[in-house]
Coordinates of C-alpha atoms and ligand atoms in Angstrom, one line a residue:
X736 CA 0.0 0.0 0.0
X737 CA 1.7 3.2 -1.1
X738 CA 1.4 6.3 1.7
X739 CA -1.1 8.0 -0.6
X740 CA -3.6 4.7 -0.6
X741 CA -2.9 4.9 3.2
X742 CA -4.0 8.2 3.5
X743 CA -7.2 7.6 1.4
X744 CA -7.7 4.8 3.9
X745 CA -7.7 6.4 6.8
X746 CA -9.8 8.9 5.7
X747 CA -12.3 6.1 4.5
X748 CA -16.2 6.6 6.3
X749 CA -17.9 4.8 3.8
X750 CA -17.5 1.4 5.0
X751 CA -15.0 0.1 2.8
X752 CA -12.5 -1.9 4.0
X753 CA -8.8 -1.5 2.7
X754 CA -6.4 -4.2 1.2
X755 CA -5.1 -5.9 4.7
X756 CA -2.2 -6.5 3.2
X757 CA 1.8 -5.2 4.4
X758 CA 2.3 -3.0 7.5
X759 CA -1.4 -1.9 8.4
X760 CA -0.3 -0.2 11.6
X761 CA -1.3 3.6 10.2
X762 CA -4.9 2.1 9.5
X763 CA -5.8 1.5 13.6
X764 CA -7.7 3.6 14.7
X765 CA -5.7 5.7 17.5
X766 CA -8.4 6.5 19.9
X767 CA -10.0 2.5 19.7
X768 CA -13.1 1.1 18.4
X769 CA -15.9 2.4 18.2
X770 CA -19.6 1.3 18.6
X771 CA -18.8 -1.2 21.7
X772 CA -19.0 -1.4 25.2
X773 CA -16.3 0.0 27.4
X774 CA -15.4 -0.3 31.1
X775 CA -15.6 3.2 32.9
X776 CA -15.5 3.6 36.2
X777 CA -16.4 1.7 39.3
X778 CA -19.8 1.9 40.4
X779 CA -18.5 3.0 44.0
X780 CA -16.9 6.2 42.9
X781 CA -19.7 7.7 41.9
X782 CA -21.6 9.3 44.9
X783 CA -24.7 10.7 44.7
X784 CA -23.9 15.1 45.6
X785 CA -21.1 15.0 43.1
X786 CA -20.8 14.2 39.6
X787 CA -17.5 12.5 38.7
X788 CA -14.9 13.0 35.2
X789 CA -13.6 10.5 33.2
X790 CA -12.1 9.9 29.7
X791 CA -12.2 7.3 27.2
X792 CA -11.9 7.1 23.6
X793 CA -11.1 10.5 23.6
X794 CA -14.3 11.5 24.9
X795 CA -15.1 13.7 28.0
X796 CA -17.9 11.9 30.3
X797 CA -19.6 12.9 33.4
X798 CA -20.9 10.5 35.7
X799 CA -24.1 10.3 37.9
X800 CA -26.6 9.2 40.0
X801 CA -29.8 8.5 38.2
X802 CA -33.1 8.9 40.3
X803 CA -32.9 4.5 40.7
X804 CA -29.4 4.8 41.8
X805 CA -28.0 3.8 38.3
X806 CA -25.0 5.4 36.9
X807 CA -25.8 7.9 34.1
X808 CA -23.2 9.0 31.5
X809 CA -23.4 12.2 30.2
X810 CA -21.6 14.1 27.7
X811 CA -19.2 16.5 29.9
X812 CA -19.9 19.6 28.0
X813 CA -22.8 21.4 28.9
X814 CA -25.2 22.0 25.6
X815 CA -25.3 26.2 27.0
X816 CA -22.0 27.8 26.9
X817 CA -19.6 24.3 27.1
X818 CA -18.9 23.9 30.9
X819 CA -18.1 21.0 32.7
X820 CA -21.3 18.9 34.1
X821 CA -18.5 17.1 35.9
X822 CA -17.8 20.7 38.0
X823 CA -21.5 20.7 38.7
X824 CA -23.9 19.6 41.3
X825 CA -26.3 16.9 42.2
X826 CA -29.4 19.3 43.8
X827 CA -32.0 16.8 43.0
X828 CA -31.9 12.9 43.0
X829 CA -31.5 11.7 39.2
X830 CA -30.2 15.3 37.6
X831 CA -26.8 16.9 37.1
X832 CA -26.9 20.9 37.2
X833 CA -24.2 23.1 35.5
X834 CA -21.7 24.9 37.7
X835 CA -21.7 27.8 35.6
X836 CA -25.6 29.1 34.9
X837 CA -27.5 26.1 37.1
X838 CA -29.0 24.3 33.6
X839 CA -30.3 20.9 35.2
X840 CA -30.0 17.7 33.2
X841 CA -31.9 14.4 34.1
X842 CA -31.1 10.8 32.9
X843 CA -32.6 11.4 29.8
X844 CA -30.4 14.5 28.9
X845 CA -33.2 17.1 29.0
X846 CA -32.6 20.4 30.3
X847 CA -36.0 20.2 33.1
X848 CA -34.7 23.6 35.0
X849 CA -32.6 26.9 34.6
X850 CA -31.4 27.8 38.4
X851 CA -29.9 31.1 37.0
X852 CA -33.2 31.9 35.5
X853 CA -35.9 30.7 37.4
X854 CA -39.4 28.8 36.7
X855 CA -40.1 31.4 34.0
X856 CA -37.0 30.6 31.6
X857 CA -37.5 30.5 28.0
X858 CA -35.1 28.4 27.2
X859 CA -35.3 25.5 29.7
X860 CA -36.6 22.4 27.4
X861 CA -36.7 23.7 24.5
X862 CA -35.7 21.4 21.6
X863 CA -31.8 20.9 21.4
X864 CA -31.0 21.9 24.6
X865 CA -31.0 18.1 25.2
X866 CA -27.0 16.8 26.5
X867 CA -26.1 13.9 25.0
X868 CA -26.3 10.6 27.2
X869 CA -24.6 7.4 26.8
X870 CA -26.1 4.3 27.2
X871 CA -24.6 2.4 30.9
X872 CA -25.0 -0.9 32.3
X873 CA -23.6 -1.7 35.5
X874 CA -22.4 -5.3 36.1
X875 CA -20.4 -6.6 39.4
X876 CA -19.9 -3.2 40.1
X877 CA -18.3 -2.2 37.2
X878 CA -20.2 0.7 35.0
X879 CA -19.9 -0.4 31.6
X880 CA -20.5 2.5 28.3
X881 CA -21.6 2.6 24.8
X882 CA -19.1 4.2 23.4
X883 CA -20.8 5.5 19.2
X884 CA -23.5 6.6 17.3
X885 CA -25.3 3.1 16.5
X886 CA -27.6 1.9 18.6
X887 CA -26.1 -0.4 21.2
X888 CA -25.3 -4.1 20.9
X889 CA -26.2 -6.5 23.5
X890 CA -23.3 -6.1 26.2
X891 CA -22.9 -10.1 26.4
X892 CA -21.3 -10.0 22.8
X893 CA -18.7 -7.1 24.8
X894 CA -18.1 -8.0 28.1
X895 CA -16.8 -11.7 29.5
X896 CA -19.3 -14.8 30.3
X897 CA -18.9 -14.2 33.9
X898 CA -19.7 -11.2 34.5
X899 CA -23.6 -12.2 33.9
X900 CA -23.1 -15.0 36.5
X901 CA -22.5 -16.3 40.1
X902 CA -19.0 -15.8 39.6
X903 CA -16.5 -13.9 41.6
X904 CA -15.0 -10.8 39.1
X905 CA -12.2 -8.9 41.3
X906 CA -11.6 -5.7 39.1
X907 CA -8.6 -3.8 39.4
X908 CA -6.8 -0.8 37.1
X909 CA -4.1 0.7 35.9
X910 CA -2.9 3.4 33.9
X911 CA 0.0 3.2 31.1
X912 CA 1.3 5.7 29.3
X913 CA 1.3 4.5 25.7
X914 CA -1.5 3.4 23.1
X915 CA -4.3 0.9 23.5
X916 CA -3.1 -1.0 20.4
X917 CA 0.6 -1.0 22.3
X918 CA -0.1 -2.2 25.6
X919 CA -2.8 -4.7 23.6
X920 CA 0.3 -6.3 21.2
X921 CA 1.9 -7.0 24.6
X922 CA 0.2 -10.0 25.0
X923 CA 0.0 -11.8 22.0
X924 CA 3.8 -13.2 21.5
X925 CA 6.9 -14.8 22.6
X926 CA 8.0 -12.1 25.1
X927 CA 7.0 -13.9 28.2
X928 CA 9.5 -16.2 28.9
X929 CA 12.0 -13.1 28.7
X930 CA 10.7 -9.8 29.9
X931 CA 9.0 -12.0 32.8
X932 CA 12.2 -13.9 33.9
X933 CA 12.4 -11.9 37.1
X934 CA 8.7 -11.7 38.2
X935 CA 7.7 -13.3 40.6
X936 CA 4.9 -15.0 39.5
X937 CA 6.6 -16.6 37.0
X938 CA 10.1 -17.8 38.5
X939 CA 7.5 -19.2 41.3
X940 CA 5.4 -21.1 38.9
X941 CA 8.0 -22.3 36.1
X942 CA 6.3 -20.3 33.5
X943 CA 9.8 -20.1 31.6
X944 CA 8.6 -22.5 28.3
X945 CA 10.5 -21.0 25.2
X946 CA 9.6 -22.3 22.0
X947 CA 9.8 -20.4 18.0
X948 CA 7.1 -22.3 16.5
X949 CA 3.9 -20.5 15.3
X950 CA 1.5 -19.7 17.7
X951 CA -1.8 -20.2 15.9
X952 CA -4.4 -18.3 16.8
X953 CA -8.0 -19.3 16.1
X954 CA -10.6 -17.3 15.6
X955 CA -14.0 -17.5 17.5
X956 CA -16.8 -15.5 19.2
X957 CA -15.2 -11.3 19.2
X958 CA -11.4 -12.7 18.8
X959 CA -8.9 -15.1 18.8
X960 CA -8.4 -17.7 21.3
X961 CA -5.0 -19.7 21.9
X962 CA -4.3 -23.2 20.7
X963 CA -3.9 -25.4 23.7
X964 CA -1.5 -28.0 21.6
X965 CA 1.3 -24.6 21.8
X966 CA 0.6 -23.7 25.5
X967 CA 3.0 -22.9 27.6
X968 CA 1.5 -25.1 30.6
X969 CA 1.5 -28.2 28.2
X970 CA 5.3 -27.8 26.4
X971 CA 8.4 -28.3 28.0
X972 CA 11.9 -26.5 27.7
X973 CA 15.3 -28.5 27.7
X974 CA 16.9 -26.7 30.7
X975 CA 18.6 -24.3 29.2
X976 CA 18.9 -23.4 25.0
X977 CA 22.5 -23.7 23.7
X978 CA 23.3 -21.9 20.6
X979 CA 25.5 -22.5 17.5
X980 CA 28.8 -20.5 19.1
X981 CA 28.0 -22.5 22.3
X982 CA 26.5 -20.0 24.2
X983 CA 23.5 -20.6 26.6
X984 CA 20.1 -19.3 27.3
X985 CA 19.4 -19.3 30.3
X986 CA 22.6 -18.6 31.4
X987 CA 22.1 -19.3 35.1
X988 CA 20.1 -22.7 36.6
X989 CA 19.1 -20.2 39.9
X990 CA 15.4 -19.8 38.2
X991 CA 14.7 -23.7 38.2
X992 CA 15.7 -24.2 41.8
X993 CA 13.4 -21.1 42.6
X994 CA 11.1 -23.0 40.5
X995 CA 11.4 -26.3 41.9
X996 CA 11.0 -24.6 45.5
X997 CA 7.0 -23.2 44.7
X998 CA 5.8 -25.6 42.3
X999 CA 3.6 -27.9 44.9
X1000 CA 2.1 -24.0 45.7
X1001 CA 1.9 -22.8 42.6
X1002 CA 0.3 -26.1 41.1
X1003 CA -2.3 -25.8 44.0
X1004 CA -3.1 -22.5 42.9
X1005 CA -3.6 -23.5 39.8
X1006 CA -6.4 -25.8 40.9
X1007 CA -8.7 -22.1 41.5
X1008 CA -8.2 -21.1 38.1
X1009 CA -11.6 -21.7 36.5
X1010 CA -11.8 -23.1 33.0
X1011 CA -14.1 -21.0 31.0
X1012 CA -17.9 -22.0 29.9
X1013 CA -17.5 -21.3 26.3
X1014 CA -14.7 -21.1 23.8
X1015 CA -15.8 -17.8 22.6
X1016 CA -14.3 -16.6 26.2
X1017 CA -11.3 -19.1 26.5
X1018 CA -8.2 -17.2 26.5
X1019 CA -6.9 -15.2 24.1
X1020 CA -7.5 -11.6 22.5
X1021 CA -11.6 -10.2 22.5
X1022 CA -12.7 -7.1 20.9
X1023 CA -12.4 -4.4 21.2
X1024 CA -9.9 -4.9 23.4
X1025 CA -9.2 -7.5 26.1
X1026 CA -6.5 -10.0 26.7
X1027 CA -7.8 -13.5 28.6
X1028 CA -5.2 -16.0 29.8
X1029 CA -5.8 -19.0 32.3
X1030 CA -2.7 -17.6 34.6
X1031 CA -1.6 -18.2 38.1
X1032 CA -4.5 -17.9 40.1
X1033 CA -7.4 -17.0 38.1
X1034 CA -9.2 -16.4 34.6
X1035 CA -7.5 -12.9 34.3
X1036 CA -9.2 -10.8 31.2
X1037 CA -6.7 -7.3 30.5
X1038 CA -8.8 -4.9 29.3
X1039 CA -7.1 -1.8 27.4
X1040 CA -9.2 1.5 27.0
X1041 CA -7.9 4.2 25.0
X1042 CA -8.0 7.6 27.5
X1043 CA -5.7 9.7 24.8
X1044 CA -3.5 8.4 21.7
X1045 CA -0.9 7.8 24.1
X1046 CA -2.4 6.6 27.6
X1047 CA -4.6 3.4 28.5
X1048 CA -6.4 2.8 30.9
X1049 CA -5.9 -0.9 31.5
X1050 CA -8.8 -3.4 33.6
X1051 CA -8.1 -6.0 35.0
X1052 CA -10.9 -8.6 35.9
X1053 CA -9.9 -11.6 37.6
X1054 CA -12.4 -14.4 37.6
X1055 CA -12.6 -17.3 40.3
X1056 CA -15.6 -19.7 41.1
X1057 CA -14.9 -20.0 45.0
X1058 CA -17.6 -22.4 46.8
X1059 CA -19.4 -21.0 49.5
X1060 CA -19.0 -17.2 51.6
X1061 CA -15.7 -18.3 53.4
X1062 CA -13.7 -18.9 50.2
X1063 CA -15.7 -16.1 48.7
X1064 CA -13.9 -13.6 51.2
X1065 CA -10.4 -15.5 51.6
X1066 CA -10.0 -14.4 47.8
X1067 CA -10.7 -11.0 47.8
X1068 CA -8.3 -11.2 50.8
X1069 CA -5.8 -12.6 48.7
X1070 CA -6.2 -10.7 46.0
X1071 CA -6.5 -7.0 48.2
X1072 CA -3.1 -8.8 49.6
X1073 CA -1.0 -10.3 47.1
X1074 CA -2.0 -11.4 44.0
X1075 CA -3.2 -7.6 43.0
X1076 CA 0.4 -6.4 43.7
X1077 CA 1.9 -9.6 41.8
X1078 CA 0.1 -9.5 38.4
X1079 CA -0.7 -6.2 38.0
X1080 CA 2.6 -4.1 39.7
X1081 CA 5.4 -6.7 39.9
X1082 CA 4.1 -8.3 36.2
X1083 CA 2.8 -5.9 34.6
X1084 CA 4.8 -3.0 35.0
X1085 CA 7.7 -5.1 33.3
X1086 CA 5.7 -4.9 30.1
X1087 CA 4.9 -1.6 30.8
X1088 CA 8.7 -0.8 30.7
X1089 CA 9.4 -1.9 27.5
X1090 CA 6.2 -0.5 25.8
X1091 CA 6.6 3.3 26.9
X1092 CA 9.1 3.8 24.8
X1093 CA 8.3 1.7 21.8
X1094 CA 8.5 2.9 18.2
X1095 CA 5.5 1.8 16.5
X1096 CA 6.1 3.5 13.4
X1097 CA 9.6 2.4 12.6
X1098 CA 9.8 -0.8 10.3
X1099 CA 9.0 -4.4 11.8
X1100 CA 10.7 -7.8 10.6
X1101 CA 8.1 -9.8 12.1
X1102 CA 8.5 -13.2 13.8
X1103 CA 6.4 -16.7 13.3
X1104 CA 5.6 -15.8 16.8
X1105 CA 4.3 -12.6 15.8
X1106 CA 1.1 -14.5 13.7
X1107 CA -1.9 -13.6 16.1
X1108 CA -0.3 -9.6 16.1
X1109 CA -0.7 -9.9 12.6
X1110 CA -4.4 -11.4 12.6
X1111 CA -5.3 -9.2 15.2
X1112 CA -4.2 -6.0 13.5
X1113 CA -6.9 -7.6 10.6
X1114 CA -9.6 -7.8 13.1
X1115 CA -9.4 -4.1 14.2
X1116 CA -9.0 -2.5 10.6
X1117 CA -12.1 -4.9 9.2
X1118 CA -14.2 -3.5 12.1
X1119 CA -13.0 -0.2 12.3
X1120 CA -13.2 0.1 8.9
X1121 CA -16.4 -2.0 8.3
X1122 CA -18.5 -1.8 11.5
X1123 CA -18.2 -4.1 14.2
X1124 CA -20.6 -6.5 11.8
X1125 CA -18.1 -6.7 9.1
X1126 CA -17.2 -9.9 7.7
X1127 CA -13.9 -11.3 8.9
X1128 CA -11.3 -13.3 6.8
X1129 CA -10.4 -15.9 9.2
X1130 CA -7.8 -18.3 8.7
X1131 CA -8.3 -21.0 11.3
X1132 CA -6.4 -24.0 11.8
X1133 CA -7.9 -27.1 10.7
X1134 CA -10.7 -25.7 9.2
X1135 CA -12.5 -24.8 12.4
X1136 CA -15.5 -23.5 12.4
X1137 CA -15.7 -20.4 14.6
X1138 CA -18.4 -21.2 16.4
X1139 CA -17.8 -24.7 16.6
X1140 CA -14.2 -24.7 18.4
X1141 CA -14.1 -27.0 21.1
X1142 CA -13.5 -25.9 24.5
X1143 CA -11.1 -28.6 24.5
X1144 CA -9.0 -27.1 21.7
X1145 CA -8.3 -23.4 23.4
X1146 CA -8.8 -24.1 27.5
X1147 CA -5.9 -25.9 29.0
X1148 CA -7.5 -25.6 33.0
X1149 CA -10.8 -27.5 30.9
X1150 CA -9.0 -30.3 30.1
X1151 CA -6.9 -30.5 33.1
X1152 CA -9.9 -31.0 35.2
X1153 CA -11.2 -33.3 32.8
X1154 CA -8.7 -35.7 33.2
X1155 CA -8.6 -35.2 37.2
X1156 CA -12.9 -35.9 36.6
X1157 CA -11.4 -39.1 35.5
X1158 CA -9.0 -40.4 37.2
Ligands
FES366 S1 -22.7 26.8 30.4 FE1 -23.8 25.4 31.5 S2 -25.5 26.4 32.2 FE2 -24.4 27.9 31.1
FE2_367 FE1 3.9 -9.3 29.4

């Protein structure tokens, strides 16, 4: 594709979708996808006197209390002279009035009263004085929003399987200063075994497989889920690699005594990690922007929402099935803890390292490990260009059908726990 075809690309808003051929990094859309449902906020930071702020996908949001208790989005620009809602005031259960000339908006974005004016205002509810609302759901105590014009899809095709279950979601967040699309790549290649050497969830666990064969990734419900046969889990490492000149990766054995140490724990901890109920949410990489993997304790999802071109907000939701209320609270113990500080400080901000200061425009010799980056770059320009319905070229191994994977084929803790049914 020649920078001039680019261009016309980019510019495209007729539903066409360009050749997906070569580097199609300039064709992702900086800001994320649109016409999807998004993460916000946490339910419990928004109180009912104040409205809150937040950002995503490049556009301003206030939160509030609707008159049911149900968290209302709001554009954060009020329809009168553009001030913040968010700098405004809760006066009456349900509405959000203007800080600068007392315009009140209820859940419906109408403009029911003009404080600065009084009962006798011409202007308050007159036709387009309306603020824009965005459609919210609240789930597990997360407040989820539609972020575009169409009308919304059902949130189950969005958001994971358990979240619309008995199961226990643990939410946490962080915030990395780099692109969605960045911090999303992170987790779809090779890097593991290396940039995690040192954490300590991994040393603990073994989690030190390296490997260069093609990771294939198979396409089903919103994404692409991971080929069990090329797991990590199920594929073992000679101790260390020796190359041609002799020289040898790892180059110290210090890791597999560590290793040897905390298996028995970190096998046990395995145990909790629950397999998921449908391929479409095995792990792997969801739109519009989520990263699943059966790891260390639980079914961890890594959500990345663009806030600007070059900071994400990244969610993380870590799913467990505890029986009964004790084991219920024991987790959220051990998670408030340990495992939050584990996975998404010690962990994470290794990846995070690397990615702040990644070029992403200079020119890539990609890798065999590097085949679901490719497909998932695919994914994001067909539906960015195309509409989230937009047909997708998938290229799955063995002919699958999409929605006819097997669990079996893309959830490693699912047949794990079908051979202990077994035995
Ligand atoms: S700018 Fe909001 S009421 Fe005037
Ligand atoms: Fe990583």
């Amino acid at each position: 594709m020649t920078p001039k075809e680019k261009t016309s690309a980019l510019e495209s808003d007729n539903g066409v979708i360009p050749k997906l051929s070569g580097d199609i990094r300039p064709l992702i859309p900086k800001l994320g996808l649109r016409n999807y449902w998004y993460p916000a906020s946490k339910e419990r930071s928004v109180i009912w006197r104040k409205p809150v702020k937040i950002s995503l996908l490049g556009e301003e949001i206030c939160l509030f209390r609707g008159a049911t208790g149900n968290v209302v989005a709001i554009q954060d620009v009020c329809p009168h002279r553009g001030a913040r809602l968010s700098q405004g005031h809760c006066h009456y259960p349900g509405t959000v009035a203007c800080p600068y000339h007392g315009w009140v908006f209820d859940e419906s974005g109408k403009n029911t009263m003009v404080l600065s004016e009084g009962p006798v205002s011409g202007v308050c509810g007159k036709p387009g004085t309306e603020a824009k609302i965005f459609p919210t759901r609240t789930l597990k105590g997360l407040v989820f929003v539609w972020i575009g014009d169409a009308e919304p899809a059902p949130i189950e095709d969005d958001v994971p399987e358990e979240f619309f279950d008995d199961a226990l979601v643990l939410i946490g967040q962080v915030v990395w200063r780099c692109n969605w699309e960045v911090a999303l790549e992170n987790s779809m290649d090779s890097h593991v075994n290396y940039v995690h050497r040192n954490a300590l969830v991994v040393a603990r666990s073994g989690f030190i497989a390296r490997g260069a064969q093609g990771e294939h990734p198979i396409f089903v419900g919103n994404g692409f889920a991971g080929d069990v046969g090329e797991s990590n889990y199920l594929r073992k490492s000679p101790k260390y690699d020796v190359y041609p000149d002799g020289r040898r990766w790892p180059k110290t054995n210090y890791r597999r005594y560590w290793t040897w140490l905390f298996r028995p724990l970190a096998e046990r901890a395995r145990r909790h990690i629950p397999a998921p109920r449908t391929a479409r949410w095995a792990g792997g990489h969801r739109l519009p922007g989520m990263f699943r993997t059966e790891f260390s304790w639980d079914l961890y999802t890594r959500m990345c929402v663009p806030i600007e071109e070059n900071l994400t907000r990244v969610w993380y939701y870590h799913c467990l099935r505890p029986e009964g209320t004790f084991q219920r609270l024991w987790q959220r113990f051990l998670y408030g803890a340990l495992h939050r500080w584990i996975i998404e400080y010690n962990f994470s901000r290794q990846d995070e390292r690397v990615m702040l200061d990644q070029r992403y425009d200079s020119p890539e010799k990609l890798s065999g490990t590097d085949a679901e980056v490719i497909q998932w770059r695919r994914l994001v320009v067909t539906k960015h260009f195309g509409g989230r319905d937009a047909h997708y070229e998938y290229r799955n191994p063995d002919d699958i059908v999409p929605d006819q994977v097997p669990l079996g084929r893309v959830s490693v803790r699912y047949l794990q726990e079908k051979a202990r049914a077994k035995s």
